CSV table of C-alpha atoms in Angstrom, one decimal:
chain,number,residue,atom,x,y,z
A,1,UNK,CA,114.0,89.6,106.9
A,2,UNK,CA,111.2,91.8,107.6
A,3,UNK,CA,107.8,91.2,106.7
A,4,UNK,CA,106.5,94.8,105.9
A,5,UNK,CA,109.9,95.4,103.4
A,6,UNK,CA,109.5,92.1,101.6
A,7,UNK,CA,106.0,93.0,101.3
A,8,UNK,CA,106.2,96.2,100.0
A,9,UNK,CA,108.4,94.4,96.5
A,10,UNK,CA,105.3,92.2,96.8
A,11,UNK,CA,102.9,94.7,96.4
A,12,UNK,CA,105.4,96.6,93.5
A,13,UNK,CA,105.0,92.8,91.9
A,14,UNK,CA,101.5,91.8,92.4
A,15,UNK,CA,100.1,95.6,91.2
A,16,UNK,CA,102.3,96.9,88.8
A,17,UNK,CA,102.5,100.4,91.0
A,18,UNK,CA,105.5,102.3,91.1
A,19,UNK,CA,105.3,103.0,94.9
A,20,UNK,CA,103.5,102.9,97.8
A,21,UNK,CA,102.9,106.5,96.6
A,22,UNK,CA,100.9,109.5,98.5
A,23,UNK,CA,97.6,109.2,97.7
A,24,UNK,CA,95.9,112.7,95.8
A,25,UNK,CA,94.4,115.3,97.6
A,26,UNK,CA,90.7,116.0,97.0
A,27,UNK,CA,90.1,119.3,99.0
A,28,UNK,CA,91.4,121.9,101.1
A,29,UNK,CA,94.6,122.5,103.9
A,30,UNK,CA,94.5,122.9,107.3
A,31,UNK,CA,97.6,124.5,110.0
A,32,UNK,CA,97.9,123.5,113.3
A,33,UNK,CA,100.9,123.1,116.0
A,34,UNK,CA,102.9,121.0,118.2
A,35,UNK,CA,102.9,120.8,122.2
A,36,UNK,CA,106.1,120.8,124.0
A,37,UNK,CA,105.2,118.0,125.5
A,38,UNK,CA,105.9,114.5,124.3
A,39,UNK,CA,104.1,111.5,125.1
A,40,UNK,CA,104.8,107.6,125.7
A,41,UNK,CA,103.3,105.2,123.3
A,42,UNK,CA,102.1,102.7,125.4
A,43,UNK,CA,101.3,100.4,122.9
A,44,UNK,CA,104.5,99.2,121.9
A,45,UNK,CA,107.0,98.0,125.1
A,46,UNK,CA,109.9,95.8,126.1
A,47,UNK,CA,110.2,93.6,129.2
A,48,UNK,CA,113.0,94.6,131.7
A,49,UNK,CA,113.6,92.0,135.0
A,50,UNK,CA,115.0,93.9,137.7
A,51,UNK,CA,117.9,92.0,140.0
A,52,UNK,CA,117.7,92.1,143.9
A,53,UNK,CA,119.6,94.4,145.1
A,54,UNK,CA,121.2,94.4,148.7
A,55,UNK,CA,120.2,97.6,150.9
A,56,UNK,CA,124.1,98.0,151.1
A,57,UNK,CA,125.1,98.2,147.4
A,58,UNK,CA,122.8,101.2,147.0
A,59,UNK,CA,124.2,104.8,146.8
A,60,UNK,CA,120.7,106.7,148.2
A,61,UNK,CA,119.4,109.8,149.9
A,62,UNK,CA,116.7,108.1,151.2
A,63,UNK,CA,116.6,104.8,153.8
A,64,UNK,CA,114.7,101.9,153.4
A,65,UNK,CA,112.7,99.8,155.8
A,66,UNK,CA,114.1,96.3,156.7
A,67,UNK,CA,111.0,94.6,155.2
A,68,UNK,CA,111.6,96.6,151.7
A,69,UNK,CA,112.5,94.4,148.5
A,70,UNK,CA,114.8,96.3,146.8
A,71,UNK,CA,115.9,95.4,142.9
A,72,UNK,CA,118.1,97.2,140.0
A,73,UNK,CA,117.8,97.3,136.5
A,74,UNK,CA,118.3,99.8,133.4
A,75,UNK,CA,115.7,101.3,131.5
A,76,UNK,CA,115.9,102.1,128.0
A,77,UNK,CA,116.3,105.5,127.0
A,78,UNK,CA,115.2,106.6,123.6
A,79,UNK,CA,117.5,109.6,123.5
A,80,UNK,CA,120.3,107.5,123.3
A,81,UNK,CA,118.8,104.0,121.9
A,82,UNK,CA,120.1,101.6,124.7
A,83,UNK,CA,119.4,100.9,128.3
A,84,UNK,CA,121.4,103.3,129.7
A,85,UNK,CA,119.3,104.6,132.6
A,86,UNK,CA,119.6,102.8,136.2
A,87,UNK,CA,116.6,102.6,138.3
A,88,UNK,CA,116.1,101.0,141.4
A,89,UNK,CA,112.7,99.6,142.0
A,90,UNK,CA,111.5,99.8,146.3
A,91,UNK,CA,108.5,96.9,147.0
A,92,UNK,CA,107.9,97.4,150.1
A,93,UNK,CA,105.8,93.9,152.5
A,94,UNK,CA,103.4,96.5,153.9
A,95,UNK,CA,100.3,96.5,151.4
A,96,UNK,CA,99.0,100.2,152.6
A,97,UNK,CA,102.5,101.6,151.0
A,98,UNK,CA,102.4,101.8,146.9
A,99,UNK,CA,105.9,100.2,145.6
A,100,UNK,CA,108.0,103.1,143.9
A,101,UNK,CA,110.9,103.9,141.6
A,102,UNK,CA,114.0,105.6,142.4
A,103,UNK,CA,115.4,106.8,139.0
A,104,UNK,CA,118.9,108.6,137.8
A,105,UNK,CA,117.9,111.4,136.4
A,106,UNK,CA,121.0,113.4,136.2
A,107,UNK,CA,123.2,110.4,135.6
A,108,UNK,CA,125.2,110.4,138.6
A,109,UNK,CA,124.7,107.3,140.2
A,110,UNK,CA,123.2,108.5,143.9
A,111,UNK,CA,118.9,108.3,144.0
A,112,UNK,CA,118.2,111.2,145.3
A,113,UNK,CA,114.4,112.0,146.6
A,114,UNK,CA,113.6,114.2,143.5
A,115,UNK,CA,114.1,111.0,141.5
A,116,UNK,CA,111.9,108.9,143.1
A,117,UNK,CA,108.1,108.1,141.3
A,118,UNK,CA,105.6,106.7,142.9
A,119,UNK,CA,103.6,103.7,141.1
A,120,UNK,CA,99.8,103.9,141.1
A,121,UNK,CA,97.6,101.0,141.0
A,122,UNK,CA,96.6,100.6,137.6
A,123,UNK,CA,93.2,98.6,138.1
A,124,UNK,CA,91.1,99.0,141.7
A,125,UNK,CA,90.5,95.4,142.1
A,126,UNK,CA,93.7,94.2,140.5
A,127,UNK,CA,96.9,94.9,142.7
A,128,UNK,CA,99.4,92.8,140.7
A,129,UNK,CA,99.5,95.9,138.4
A,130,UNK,CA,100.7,99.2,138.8
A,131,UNK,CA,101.8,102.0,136.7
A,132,UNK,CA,103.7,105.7,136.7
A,133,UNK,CA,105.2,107.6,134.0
A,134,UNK,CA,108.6,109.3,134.2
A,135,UNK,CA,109.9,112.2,132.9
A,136,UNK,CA,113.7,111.7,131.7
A,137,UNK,CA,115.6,115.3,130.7
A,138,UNK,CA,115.8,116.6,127.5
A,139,UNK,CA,118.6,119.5,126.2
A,140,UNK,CA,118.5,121.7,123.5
A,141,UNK,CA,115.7,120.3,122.0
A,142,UNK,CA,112.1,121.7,121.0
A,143,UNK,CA,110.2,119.2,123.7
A,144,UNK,CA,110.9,119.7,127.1
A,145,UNK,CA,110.7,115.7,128.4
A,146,UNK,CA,111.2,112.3,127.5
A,147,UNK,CA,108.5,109.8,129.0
A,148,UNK,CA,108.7,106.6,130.0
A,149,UNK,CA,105.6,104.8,130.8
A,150,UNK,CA,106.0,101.7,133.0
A,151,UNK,CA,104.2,98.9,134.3
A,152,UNK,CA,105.1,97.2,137.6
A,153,UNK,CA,103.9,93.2,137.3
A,154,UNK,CA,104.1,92.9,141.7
A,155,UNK,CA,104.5,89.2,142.6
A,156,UNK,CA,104.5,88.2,138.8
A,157,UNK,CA,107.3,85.6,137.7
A,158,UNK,CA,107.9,84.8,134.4
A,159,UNK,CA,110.8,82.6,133.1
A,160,UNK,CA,115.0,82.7,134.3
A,161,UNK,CA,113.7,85.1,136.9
A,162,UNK,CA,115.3,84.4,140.3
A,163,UNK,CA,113.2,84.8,143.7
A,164,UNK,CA,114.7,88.4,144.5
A,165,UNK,CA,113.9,89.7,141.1
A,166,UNK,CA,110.8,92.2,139.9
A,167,UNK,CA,109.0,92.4,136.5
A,168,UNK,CA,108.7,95.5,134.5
A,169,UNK,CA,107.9,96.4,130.8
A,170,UNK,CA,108.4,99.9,129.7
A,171,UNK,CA,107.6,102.1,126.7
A,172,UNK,CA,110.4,102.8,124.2
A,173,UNK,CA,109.3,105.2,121.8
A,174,UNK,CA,107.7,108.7,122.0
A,175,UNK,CA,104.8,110.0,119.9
A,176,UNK,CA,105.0,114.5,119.1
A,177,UNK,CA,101.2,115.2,119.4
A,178,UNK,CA,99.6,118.7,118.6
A,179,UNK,CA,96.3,120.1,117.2
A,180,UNK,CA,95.0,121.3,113.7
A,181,UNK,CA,92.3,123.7,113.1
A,182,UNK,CA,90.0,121.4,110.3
A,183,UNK,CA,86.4,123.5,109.3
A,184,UNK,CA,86.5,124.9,113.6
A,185,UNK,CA,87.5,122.1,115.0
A,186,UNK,CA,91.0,121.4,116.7
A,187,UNK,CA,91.6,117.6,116.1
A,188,UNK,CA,94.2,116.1,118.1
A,189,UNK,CA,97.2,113.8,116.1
A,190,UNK,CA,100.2,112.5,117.0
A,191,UNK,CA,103.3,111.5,115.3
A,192,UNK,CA,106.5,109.3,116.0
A,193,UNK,CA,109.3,111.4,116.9
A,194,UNK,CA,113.0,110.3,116.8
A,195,UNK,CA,116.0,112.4,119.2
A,196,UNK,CA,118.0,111.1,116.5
A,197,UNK,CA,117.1,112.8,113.5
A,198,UNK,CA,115.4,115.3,115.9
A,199,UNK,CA,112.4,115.5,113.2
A,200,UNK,CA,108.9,113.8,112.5
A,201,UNK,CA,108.3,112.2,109.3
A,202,UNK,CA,104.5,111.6,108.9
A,203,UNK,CA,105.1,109.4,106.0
A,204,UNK,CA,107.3,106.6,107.9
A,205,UNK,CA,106.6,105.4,111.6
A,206,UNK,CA,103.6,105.6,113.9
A,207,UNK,CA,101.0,108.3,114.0
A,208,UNK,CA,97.4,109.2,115.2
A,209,UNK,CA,94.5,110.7,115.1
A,210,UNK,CA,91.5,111.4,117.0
A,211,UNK,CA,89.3,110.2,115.0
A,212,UNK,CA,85.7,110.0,117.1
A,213,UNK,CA,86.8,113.4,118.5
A,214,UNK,CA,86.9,112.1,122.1
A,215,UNK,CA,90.3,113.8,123.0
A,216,UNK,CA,92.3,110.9,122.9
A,217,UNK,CA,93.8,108.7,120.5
A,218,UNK,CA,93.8,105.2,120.9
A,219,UNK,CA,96.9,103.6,119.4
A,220,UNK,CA,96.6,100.1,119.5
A,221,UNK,CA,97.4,98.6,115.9
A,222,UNK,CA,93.8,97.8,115.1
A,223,UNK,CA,92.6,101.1,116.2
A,224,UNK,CA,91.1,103.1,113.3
A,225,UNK,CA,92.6,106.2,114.9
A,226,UNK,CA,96.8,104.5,114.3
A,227,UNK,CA,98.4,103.4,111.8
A,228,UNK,CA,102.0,102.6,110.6
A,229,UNK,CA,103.3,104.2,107.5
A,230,UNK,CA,106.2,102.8,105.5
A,231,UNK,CA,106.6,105.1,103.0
A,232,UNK,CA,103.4,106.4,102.5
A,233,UNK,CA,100.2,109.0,103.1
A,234,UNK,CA,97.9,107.7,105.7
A,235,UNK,CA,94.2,108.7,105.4
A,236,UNK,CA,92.4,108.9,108.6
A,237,UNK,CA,88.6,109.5,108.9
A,238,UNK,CA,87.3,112.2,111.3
A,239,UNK,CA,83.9,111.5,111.4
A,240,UNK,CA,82.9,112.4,107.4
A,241,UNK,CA,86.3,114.6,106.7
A,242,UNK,CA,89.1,112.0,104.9
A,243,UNK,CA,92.7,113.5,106.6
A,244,UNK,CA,96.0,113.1,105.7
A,245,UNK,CA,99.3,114.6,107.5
A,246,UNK,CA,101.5,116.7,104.4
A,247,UNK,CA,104.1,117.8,106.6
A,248,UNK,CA,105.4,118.4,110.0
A,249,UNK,CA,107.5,121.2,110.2
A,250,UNK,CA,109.7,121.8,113.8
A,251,UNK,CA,111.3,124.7,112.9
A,252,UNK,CA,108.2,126.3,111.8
A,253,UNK,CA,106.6,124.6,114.3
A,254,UNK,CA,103.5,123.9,112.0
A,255,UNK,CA,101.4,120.6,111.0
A,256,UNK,CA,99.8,120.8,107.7
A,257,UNK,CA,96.9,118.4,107.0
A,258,UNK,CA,95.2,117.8,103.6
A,259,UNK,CA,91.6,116.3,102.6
A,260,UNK,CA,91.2,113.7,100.6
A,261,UNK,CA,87.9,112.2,99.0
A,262,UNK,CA,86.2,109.2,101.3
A,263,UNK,CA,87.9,106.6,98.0
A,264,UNK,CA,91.2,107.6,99.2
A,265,UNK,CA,90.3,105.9,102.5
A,266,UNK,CA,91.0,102.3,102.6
A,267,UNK,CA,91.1,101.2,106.5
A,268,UNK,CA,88.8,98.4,107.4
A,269,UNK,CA,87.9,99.9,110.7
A,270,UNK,CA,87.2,96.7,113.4
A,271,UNK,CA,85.8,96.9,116.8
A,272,UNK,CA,84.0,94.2,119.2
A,273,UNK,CA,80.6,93.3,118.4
A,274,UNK,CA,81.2,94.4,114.9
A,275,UNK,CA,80.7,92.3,112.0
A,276,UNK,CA,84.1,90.8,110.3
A,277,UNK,CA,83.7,92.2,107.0
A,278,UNK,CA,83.7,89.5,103.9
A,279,UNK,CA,86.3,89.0,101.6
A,280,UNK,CA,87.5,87.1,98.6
A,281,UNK,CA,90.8,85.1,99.0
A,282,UNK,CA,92.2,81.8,96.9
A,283,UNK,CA,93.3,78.8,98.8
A,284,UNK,CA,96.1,77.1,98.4
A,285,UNK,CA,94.8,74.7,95.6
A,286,UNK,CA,94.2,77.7,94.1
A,287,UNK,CA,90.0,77.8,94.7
A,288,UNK,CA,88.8,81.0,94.5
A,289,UNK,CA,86.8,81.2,98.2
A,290,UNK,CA,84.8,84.1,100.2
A,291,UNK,CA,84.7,83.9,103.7
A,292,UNK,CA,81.3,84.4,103.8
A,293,UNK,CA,81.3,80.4,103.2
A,294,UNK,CA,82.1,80.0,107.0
A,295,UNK,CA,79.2,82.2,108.1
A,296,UNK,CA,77.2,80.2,110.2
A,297,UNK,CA,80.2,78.7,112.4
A,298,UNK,CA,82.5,80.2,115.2
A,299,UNK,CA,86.0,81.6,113.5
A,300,UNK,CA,89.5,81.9,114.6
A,301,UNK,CA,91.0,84.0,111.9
A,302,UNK,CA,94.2,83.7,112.2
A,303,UNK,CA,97.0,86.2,110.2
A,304,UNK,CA,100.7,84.2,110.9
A,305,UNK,CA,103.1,82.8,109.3
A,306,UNK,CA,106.3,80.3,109.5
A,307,UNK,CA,108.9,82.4,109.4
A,308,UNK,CA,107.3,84.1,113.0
A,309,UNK,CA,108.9,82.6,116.6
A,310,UNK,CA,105.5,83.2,118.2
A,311,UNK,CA,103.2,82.1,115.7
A,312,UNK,CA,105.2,78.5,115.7
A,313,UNK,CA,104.8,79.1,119.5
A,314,UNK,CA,101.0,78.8,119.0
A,315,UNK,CA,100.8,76.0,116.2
A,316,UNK,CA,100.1,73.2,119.5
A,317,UNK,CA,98.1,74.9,120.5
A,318,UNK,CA,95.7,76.2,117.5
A,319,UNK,CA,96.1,72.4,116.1
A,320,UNK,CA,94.5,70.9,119.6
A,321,UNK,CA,91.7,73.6,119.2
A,322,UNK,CA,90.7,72.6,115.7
A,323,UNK,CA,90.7,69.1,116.7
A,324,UNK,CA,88.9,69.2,120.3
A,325,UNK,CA,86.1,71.9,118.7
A,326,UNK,CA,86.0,71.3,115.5
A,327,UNK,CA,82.6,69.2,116.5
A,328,UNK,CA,81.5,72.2,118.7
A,329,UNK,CA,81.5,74.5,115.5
A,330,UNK,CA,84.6,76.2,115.5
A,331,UNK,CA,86.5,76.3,112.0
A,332,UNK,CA,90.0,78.0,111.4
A,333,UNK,CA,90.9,79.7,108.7
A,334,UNK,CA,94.8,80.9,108.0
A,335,UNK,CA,96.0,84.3,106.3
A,336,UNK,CA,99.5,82.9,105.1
A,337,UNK,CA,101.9,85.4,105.4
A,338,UNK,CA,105.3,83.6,104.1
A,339,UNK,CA,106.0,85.5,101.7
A,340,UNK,CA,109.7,84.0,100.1
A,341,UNK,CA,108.5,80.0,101.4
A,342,UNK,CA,107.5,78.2,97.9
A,343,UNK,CA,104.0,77.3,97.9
A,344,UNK,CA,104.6,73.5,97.4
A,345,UNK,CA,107.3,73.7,100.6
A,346,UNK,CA,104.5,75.1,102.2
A,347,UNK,CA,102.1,73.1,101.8
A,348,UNK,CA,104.6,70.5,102.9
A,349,UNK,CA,105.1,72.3,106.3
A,350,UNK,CA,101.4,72.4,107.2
A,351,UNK,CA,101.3,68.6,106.2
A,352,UNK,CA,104.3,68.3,108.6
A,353,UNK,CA,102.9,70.4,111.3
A,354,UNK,CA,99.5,68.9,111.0
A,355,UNK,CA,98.0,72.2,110.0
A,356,UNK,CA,94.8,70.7,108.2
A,357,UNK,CA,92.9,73.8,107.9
A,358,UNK,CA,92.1,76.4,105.1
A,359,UNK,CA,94.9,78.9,104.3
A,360,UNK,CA,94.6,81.9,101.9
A,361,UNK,CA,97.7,82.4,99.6
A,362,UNK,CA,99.2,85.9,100.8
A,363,UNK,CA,99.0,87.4,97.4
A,364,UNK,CA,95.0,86.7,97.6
A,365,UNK,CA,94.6,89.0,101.0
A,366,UNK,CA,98.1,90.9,101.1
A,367,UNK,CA,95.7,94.4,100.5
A,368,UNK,CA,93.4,93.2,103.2
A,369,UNK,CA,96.4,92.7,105.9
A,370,UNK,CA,98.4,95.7,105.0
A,371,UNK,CA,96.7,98.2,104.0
A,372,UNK,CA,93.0,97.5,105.3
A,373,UNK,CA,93.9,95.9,108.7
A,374,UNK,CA,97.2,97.4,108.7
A,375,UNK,CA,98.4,94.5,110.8
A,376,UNK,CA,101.7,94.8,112.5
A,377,UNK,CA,102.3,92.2,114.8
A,378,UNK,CA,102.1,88.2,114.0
A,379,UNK,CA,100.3,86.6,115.0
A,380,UNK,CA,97.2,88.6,115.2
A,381,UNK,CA,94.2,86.7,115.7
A,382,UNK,CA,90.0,87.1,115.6
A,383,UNK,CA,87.4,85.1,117.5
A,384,UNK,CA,84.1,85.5,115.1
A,385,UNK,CA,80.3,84.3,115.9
A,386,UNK,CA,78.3,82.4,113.4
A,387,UNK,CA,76.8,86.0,112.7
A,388,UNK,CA,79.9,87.6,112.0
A,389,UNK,CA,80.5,89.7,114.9
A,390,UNK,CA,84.0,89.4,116.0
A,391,UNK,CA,84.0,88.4,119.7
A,392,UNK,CA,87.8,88.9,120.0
A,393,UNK,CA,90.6,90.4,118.8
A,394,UNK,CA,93.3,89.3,120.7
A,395,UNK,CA,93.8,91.5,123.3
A,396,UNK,CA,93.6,89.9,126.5
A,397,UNK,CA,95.5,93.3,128.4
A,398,UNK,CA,91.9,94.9,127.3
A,399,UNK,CA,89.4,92.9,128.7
A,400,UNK,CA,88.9,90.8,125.7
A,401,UNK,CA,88.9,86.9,125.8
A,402,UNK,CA,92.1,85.4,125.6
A,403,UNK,CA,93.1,83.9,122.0
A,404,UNK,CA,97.0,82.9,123.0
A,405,UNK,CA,98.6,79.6,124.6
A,406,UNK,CA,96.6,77.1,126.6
A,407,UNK,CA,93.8,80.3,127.4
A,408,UNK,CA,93.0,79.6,123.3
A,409,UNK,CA,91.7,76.7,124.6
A,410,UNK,CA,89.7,77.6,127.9
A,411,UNK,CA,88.4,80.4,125.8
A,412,UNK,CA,86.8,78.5,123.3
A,413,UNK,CA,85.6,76.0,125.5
A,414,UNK,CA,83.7,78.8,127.7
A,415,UNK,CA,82.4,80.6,124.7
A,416,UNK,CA,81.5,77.6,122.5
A,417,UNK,CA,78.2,76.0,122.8
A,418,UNK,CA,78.4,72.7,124.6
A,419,UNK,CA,77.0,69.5,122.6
């Protein structure tokens, strides 16, 4: 079942609320419009392993050197909602040449040269990585392309993948982005658009907003600047302006944003080096706690919960980290998010599982994950210093130390003090 729905009957429970309703206005309206041109969120992708492919099975314009690794796949199309684009992916032995894509464009099944993309190296020291956007057609429609964003993983092998075969991850869904005119200034936002109802609802899926004004929007799920709506007004903060997105109107093509008082805005907004802000939860046993109690000691705060493949995926592992630094400082502390397990079967799982640390009951902190952190994905994890800064968030891909698998473990034991 999915968490956010079951969550949302929580919330009706828990606070007595009718809905997850819009939040009221506190000030004026602002106009703005859409660009033609879509982009890729890159935050959210799926893996795709590419098969070898003999030079003789493939129908091509262009010729290949002997040396070239050649492999086929599909890519995912969000027009249509399946993998229903074929690519063929060109590595070629000589490191002076960039790998590239060939991709069917018009559906035909010949590459032609207009349909190859060439991948760029997407970090100067790093040359296992590489990245290039395509553009896939779009007709009779208000935008004018469909991106793709994807990543290349060269010499990268992951599991079932055979020696000929490559490893890609691409984006899947596209974000409509377009500026508003608020008190002079044009403040970018983007919204999630789908080629199936061909319209942009700001109250459900993904959107953004510039929020520090630097001309971008970062969209990672922790980000201040994104957010997830189910059902709801999201209030974003542009430096001191409070903004919500009233409508987006295609045929018109017009964005309407409203101001809302600083109360309306309830995002807990994170960053590195920042402090973990405190926060009252009850424990299983039903204590009433702060976690404040902890200051003093290193933190993984950990949001997960049973009913999630990868958070049982990590349970080894955060177990052996509680016991091999428990005496190096570390403590862990659980956000339970479980929401239809009993709380007696519970507790009878974490005896099981030898889960011997403190867990908050999720009516306690459901506020503080959903509509504070707005956390998406499970588990989501923080690193945080005896002071309170949080020294990770768990996102390795930017830069940050690792907080997954057996790098959980060589993480802390780098960052931890020795005895």
């Amino acid at each position: 079942m999915n968490f956010k729905i079951v969550c949302l009957a929580l919330l009706f429970l828990f606070s007595g609320v009718a809905s997850f309703a819009a939040v009221a206005a506190a000030g004026d309206e602002f106009n703005g419009q859409l660009e033609a041109a879509l982009v890729a969120n890159t935050e959210n992708f799926e893996k795709v392993i590419f098969k070898y492919a003999a030079p003789a099975s493939v129908s091509s314009e262009s010729s290949f050197e002997q040396s070239a690794q050649l492999a086929r796949g599909r890519l995912y199309d969000p027009q249509t909602g399946s993998a229903t684009v074929a690519a063929l992916l060109v590595d070629e032995e000589d490191e002076e040449k960039k790998p590239s894509i060939f991709v069917d464009l018009d559906g035909n099944g010949n590459f032609s040269n207009r349909e190859k993309f060439e991948f760029q190296q997407a970090e100067k020291d790093n040359p296992y990585l590489w990245n290039v956007t395509v553009n896939l057609p779009v007709k009779d429609n208000f935008f004018t392309a469909c991106p793709l964003f994807l990543q290349y993983f060269k010499s990268v092998r992951v599991e079932k993948m055979s020696e000929g075969d490559r490893l890609l991850t691409q984006s899947t869904e596209v974000l409509a982005r377009g500026r508003v005119d608020v008190k002079g200034k044009k403040i970018l936002a983007q919204y999630a658009y789908s080629f199936e109802d061909k319209k942009i609802t700001p109250q459900k899926g993904w959107l953004g907003v510039d929020g520090n004004e630097d001309g971008a929007i970062d969209m990672d799920e922790l980000s201040p600047e994104a957010a997830k709506a189910d059902d709801e007004t999201i209030v974003f903060r542009v430096g001191q302006t409070y903004l919500s997105t009233k409508k987006v109107d295609l045929a018109k093509n017009q964005i309407v944003m409203r101001e809302h008082a600083a109360k309306d805005y309830q995002r807990i907004e994170l960053s590195l080096g920042k402090e973990f802000p405190d926060f009252a939860f009850v424990d299983l046993g039903g204590k009433k706690r702060r976690f404040s109690e902890f200051r003093g000691k290193y933190i993984l705060l950990d949001v997960w919960g049973f009913w999630c493949p990868p958070c049982r995926r990590e349970m080894p592992f955060l177990r052996e980290a509680g016991k091999r630094f428990k005496s190096r400082n570390l403590e862990i502390v659980g956000l339970n998010t479980d929401v239809e397990m009993p709380l007696d079967v519970l507790k009878k799982n974490l005896e099981v599982n030898d889960l011997k640390w403190t867990q908050a009951q999720l009516e306690s902190v459901f506020d503080l994950i959903n509509k504070q952190l707005r956390i998406e994905s499970f588990p989501t994890t923080f690193l945080i210093a005896p002071d309170g800064k949080i020294l990770s968030m768990s996102r390795h891909l930017r830069g940050e130390p690792d907080l997954r698998g057996k790098d959980l473990l060589e993480t802390l034991d780098e960052i931890l003090p020795k005895q």
